[in-house]
Coordinates of C-alpha atoms in Angstrom, one line a residue:
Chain A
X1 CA -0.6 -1.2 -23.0
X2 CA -1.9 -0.9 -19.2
X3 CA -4.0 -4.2 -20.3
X4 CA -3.6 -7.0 -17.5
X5 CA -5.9 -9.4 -19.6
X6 CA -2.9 -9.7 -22.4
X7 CA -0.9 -12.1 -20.0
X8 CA -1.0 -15.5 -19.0
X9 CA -1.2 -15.1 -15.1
X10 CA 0.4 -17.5 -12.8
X11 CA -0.4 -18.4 -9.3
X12 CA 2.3 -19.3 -7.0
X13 CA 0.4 -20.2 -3.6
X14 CA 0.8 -23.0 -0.9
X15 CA 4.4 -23.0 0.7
X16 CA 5.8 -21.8 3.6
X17 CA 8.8 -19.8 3.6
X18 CA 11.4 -18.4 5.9
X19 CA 12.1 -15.3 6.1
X20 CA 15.4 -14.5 4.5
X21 CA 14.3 -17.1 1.6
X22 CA 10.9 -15.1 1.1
X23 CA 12.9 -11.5 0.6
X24 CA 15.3 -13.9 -1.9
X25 CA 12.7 -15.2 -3.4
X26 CA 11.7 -11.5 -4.4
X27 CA 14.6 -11.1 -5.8
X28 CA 14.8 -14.2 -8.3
X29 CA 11.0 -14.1 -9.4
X30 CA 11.4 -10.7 -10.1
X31 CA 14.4 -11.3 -12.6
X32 CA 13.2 -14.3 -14.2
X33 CA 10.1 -12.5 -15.0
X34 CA 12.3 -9.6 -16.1
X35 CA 14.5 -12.4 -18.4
X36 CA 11.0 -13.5 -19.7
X37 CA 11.6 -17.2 -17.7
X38 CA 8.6 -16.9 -15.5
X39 CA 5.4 -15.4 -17.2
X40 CA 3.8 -12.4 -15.1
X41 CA 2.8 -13.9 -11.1
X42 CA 0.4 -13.3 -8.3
X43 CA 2.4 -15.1 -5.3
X44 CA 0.5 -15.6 -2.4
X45 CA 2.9 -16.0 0.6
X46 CA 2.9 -17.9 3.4
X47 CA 5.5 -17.4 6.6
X48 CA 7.0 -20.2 8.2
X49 CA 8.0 -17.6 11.1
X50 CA 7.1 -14.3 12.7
X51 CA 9.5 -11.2 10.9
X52 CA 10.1 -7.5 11.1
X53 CA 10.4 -6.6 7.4
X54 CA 12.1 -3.1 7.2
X55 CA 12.6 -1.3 3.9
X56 CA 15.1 -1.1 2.0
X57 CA 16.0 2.8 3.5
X58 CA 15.6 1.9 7.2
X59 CA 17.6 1.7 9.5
X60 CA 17.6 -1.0 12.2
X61 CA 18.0 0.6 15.2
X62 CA 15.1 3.4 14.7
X63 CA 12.6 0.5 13.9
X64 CA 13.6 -2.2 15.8
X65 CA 13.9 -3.1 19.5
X66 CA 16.5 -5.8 19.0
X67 CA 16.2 -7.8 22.6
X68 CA 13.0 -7.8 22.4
X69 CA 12.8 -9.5 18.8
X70 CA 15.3 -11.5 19.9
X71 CA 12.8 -12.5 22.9
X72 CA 10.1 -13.1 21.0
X73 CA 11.5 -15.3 18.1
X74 CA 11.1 -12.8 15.3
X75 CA 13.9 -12.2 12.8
X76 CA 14.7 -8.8 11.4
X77 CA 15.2 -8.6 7.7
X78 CA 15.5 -6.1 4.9
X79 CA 13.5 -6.3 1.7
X80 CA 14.4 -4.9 -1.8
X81 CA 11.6 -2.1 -1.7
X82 CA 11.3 0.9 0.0
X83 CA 8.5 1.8 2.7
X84 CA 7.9 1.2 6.2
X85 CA 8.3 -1.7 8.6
X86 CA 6.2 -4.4 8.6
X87 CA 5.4 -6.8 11.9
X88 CA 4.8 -10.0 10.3
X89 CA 3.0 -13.4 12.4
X90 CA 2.3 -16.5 10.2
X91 CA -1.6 -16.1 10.4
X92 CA -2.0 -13.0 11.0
X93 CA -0.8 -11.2 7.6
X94 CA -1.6 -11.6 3.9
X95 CA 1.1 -11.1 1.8
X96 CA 1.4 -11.3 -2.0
X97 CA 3.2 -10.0 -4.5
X98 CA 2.8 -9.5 -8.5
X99 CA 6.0 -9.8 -10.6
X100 CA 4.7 -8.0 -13.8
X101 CA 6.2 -7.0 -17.3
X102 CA 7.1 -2.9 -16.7
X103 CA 4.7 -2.3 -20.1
X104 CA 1.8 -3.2 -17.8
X105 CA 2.4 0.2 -16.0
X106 CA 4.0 2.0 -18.9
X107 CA 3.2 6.0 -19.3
X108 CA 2.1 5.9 -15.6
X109 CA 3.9 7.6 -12.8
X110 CA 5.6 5.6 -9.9
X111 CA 2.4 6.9 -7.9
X112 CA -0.2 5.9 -10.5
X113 CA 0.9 2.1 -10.7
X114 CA 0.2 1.4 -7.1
X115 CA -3.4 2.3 -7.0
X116 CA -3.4 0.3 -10.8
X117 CA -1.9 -2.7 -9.7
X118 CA -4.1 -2.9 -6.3
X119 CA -7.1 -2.6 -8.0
X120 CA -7.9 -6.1 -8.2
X121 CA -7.0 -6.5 -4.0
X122 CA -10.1 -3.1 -3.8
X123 CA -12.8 -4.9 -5.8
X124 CA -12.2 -8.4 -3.8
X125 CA -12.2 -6.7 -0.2
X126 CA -15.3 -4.8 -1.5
X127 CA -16.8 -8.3 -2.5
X128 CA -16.3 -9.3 1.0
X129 CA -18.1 -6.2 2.2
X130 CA -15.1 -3.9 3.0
X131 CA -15.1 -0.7 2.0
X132 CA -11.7 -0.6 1.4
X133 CA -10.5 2.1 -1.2
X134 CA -6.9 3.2 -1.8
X135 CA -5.0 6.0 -0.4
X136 CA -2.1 7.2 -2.1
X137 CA 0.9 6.6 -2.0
X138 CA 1.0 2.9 -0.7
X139 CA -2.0 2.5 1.4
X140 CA -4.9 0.1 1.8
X141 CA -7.3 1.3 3.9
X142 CA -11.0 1.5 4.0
X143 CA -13.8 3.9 6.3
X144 CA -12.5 1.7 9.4
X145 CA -9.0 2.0 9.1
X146 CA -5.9 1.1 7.7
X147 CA -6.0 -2.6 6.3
X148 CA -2.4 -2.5 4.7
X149 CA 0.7 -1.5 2.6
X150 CA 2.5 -2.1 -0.7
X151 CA 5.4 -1.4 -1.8
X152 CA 7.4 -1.2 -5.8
X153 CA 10.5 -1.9 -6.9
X154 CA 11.8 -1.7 -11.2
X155 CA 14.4 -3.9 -12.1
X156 CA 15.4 -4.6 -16.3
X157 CA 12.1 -3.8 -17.7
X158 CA 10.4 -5.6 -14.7
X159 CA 8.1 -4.3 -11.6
X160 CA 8.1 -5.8 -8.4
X161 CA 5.0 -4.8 -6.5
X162 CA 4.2 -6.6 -2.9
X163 CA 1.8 -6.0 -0.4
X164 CA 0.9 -7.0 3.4
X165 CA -2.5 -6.8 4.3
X166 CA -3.6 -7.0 8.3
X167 CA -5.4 -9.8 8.9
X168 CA -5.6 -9.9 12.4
X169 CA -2.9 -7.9 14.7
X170 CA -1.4 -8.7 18.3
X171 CA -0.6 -5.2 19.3
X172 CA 1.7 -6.3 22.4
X173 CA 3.9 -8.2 20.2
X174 CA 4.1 -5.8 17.6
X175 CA 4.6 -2.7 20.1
X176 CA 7.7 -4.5 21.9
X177 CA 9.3 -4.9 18.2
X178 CA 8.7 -1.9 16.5
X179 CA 9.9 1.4 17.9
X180 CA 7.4 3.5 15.8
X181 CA 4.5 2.1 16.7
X182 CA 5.4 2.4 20.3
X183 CA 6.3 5.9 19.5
X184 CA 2.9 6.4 17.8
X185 CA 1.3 4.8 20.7
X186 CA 2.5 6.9 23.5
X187 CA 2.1 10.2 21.6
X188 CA -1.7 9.8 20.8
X189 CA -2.7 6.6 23.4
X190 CA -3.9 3.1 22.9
X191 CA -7.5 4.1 21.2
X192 CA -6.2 6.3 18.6
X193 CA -3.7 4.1 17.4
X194 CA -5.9 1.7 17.6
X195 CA -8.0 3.5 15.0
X196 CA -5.3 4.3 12.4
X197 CA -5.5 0.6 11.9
X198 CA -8.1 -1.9 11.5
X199 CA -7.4 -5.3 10.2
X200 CA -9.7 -7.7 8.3
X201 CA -10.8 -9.5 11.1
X202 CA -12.5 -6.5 12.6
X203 CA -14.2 -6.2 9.6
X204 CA -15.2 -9.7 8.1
X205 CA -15.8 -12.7 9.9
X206 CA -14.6 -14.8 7.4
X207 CA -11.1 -16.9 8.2
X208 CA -7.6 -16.1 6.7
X209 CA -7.5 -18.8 4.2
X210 CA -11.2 -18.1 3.4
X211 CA -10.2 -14.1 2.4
X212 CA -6.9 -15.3 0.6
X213 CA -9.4 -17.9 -1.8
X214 CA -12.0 -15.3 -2.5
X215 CA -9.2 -12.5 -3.3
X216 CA -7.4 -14.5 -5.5
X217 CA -11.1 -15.9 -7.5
X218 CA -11.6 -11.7 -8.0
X219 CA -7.6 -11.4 -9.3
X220 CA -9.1 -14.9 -11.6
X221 CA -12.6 -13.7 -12.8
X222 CA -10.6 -10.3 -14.0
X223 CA -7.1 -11.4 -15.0
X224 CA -7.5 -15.1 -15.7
X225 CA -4.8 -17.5 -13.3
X226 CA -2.8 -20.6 -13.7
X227 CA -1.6 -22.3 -11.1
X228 CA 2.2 -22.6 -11.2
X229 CA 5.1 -24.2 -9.0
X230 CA 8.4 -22.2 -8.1
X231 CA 11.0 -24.4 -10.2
X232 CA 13.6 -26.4 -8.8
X233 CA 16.4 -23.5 -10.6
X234 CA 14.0 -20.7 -8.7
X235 CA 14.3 -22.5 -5.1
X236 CA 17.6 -23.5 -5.4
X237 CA 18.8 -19.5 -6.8
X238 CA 16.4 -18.5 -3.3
X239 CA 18.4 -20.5 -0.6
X240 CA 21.3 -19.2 -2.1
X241 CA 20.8 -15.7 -2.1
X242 CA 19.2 -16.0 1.6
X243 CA 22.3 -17.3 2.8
X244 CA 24.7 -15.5 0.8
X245 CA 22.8 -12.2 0.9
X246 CA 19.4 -11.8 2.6
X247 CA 20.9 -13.3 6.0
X248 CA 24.1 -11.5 5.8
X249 CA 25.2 -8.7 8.3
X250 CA 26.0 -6.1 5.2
X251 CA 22.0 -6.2 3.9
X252 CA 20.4 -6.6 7.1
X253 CA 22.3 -3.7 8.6
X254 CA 22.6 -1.9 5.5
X255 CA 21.6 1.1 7.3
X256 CA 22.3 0.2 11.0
Chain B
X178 CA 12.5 10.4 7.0
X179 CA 15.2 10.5 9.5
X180 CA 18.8 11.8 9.0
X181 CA 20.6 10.9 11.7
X182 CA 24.2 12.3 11.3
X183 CA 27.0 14.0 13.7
X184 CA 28.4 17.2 14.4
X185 CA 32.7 17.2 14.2
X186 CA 34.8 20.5 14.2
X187 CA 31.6 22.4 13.2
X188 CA 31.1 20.4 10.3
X189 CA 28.2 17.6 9.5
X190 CA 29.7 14.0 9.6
X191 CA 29.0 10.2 9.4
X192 CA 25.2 11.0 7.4
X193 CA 22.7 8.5 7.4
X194 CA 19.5 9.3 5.4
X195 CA 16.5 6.9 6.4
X196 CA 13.1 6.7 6.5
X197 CA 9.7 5.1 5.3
X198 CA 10.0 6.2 1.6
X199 CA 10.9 5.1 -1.7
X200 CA 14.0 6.0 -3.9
X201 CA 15.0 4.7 -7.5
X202 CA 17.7 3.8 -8.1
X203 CA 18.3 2.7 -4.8
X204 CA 22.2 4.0 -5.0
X205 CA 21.2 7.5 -4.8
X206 CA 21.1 7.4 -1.2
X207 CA 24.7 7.2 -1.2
X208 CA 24.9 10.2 -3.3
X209 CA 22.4 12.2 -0.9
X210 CA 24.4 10.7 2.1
X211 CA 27.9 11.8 0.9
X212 CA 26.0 15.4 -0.5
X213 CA 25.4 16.6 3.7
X214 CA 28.6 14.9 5.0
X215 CA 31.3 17.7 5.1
X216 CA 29.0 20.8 5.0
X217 CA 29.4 23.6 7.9
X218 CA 27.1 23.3 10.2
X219 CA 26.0 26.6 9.9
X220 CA 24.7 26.0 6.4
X221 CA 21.3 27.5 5.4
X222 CA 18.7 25.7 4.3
X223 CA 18.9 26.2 0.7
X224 CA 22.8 25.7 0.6
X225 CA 21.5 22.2 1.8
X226 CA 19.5 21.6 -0.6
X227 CA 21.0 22.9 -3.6
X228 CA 23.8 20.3 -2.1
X229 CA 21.2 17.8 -1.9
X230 CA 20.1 18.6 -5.6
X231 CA 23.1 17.9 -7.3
X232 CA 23.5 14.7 -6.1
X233 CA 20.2 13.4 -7.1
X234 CA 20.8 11.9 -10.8
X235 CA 18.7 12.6 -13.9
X236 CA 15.6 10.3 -13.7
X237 CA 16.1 9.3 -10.4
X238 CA 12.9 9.5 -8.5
X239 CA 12.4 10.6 -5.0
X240 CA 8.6 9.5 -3.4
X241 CA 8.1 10.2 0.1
X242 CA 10.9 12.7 0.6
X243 CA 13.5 15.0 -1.3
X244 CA 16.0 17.3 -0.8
X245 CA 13.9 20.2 0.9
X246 CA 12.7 17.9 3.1
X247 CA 16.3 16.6 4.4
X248 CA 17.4 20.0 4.2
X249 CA 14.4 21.2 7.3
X250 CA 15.2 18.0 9.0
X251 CA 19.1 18.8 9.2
X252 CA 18.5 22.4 10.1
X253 CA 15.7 21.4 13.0
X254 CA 18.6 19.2 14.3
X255 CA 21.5 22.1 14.8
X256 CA 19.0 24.3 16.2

């Protein structure tokens, strides 16, 4: 119980995705890891495009400045977890996600498992000279600032538990997108908010794909990693459930 | 959190419960949504959330937010 070294950890790393066909994708790892079809995975994503990702209990219109999205190329979608919105650009996130057996977190509260699944994401920013530490519920954040967010869902016996870290952040964009930050913005002015968050960049010179390599050697040297491939069946269950689901009007204004 | 709802012939109407927080099983929001809509809009506080309470199911869990918290928001609102 609670021991991350009894599994045989796959990798899923390399391909960019959409986003409608990442918040599918969410969906199908996460049940063929509850059916026992896919062993427990560390996916590290890559975007294909710039996205809002709201959570599951937002609405759309109290996040999201629509025309301006629409302006600025990014698509608005809904993922299967709760938490707050997230202003995605293809290089200037990190995203991953851990698809793990529910017994890995069994006996700990909803609150607990966070902080315990992060753990390996604390000791690799600390390796790269980050003070990061965790801040519960959700948060990733270190002496600087916030760094990022995760978020959990259960589903038959299986946990779902992704994660955005800031890499680098475009404030402009972001501010013409999302209605909180604006809001946040103009309440306490540009420097303070500019405080509450501070991505990697500000804090390592080292590049994106140089950050994602060394997190994913810690989540090796403690957990052990194989590399793995989403299967044909996996892709193919994805672009179905981004089109039938993830792209529809009923999910994406769930809560309009 | 953020209830956004309306105010028709003195009672609460067309709830919508939404926010930053997390909520197992994700259906409960219905529950919580359809708890608020109907009540007079001159319900205290605790009428709201005992209201709120009984349409949260047994092993649900509420992380961010709960009923006492919708409850002040609602109230704030009609004030």
């Amino acid at each position: 119980m609670n021991d991350w070294t009894g599994y045989d950890w796959q990798l899923l790393q390399g391909t960019q995705e959409e986003p409608y066909v990442q918040m599918a994708l969410e969906e199908v790892l996460l049940a063929n890891v509850a059916r026992g079809v896919r062993k427990p995975t560390l996916r590290i994503w890559e975007w294909a495009s710039s996205s809002v990702v709201l959570g599951r209990f937002q609405s759309v219109r109290n996040e999201v400045d629509l025309e301006a999205a629409e302006e600025l190329g990014v698509t608005v979608v809904r993922r299967i977890t709760g938490g707050g919105a997230m202003f995605n650009e293809p290089q200037n996130t990190i995203t991953y996600s851990l698809y793990v057996p529910e017994e890995l977190v069994r006996g700990m509260s909803f609150v607990e498992s966070y902080a315990f699944l992060d753990d390996w994401v604390i000791r690799g920013l600390r390796e790269l000279g980050i003070d990061a530490f965790y801040e519960p519920i959700n948060d990733i954040t270190s002496s600087k600032g916030k760094i990022g967010g995760a978020a959990q869902t259960r589903r038959q016996g299986a946990v779902l538990h992704h994660a955005m870290l800031s890499y680098d952040i475009d404030a402009d964009r972001m501010l013409q997108v999302l209605r909180i930050g604006r809001e946040k913005m103009s309440d306490k002015g540009t420097k303070s908010a500019n405080r509450r968050v501070s991505p990697l960049l500000d804090q390592t010179q080292m590049g994106r794909a140089d950050v994602i390599n060394s997190l994913t050697a810690t989540f090796r040297q403690l957990h052990g990693l194989t590399k793995s491939e989403i299967s044909p069946d996996e892709r193919a269950a994805a672009l179905e459930l981004a089109e039938s689901k993830f792209s529809s009007r009923e999910w994406i204004y769930l809560l309009p | 959190m953020i209830v956004d709802f309306s105010v028709r012939d003195g009672r609460i109407v067309d709830v919508q419960i939404n926010g930053d927080f997390f909520l197992e099983p994700p259906e409960t929001l219905t529950s919580l949504n359809h708890a608020l809509e109907g009540m007079p809009q001159g319900a205290d506080h605790a009428e709201l959330v005992s209201a709120l309470q009984a349409a949260v199911p047994a092993g649900a869990e509420l992380v961010g937010f709960g009923p006492a918290g919708i409850a002040t928001a609602v109230r704030r609102a009609l004030q």
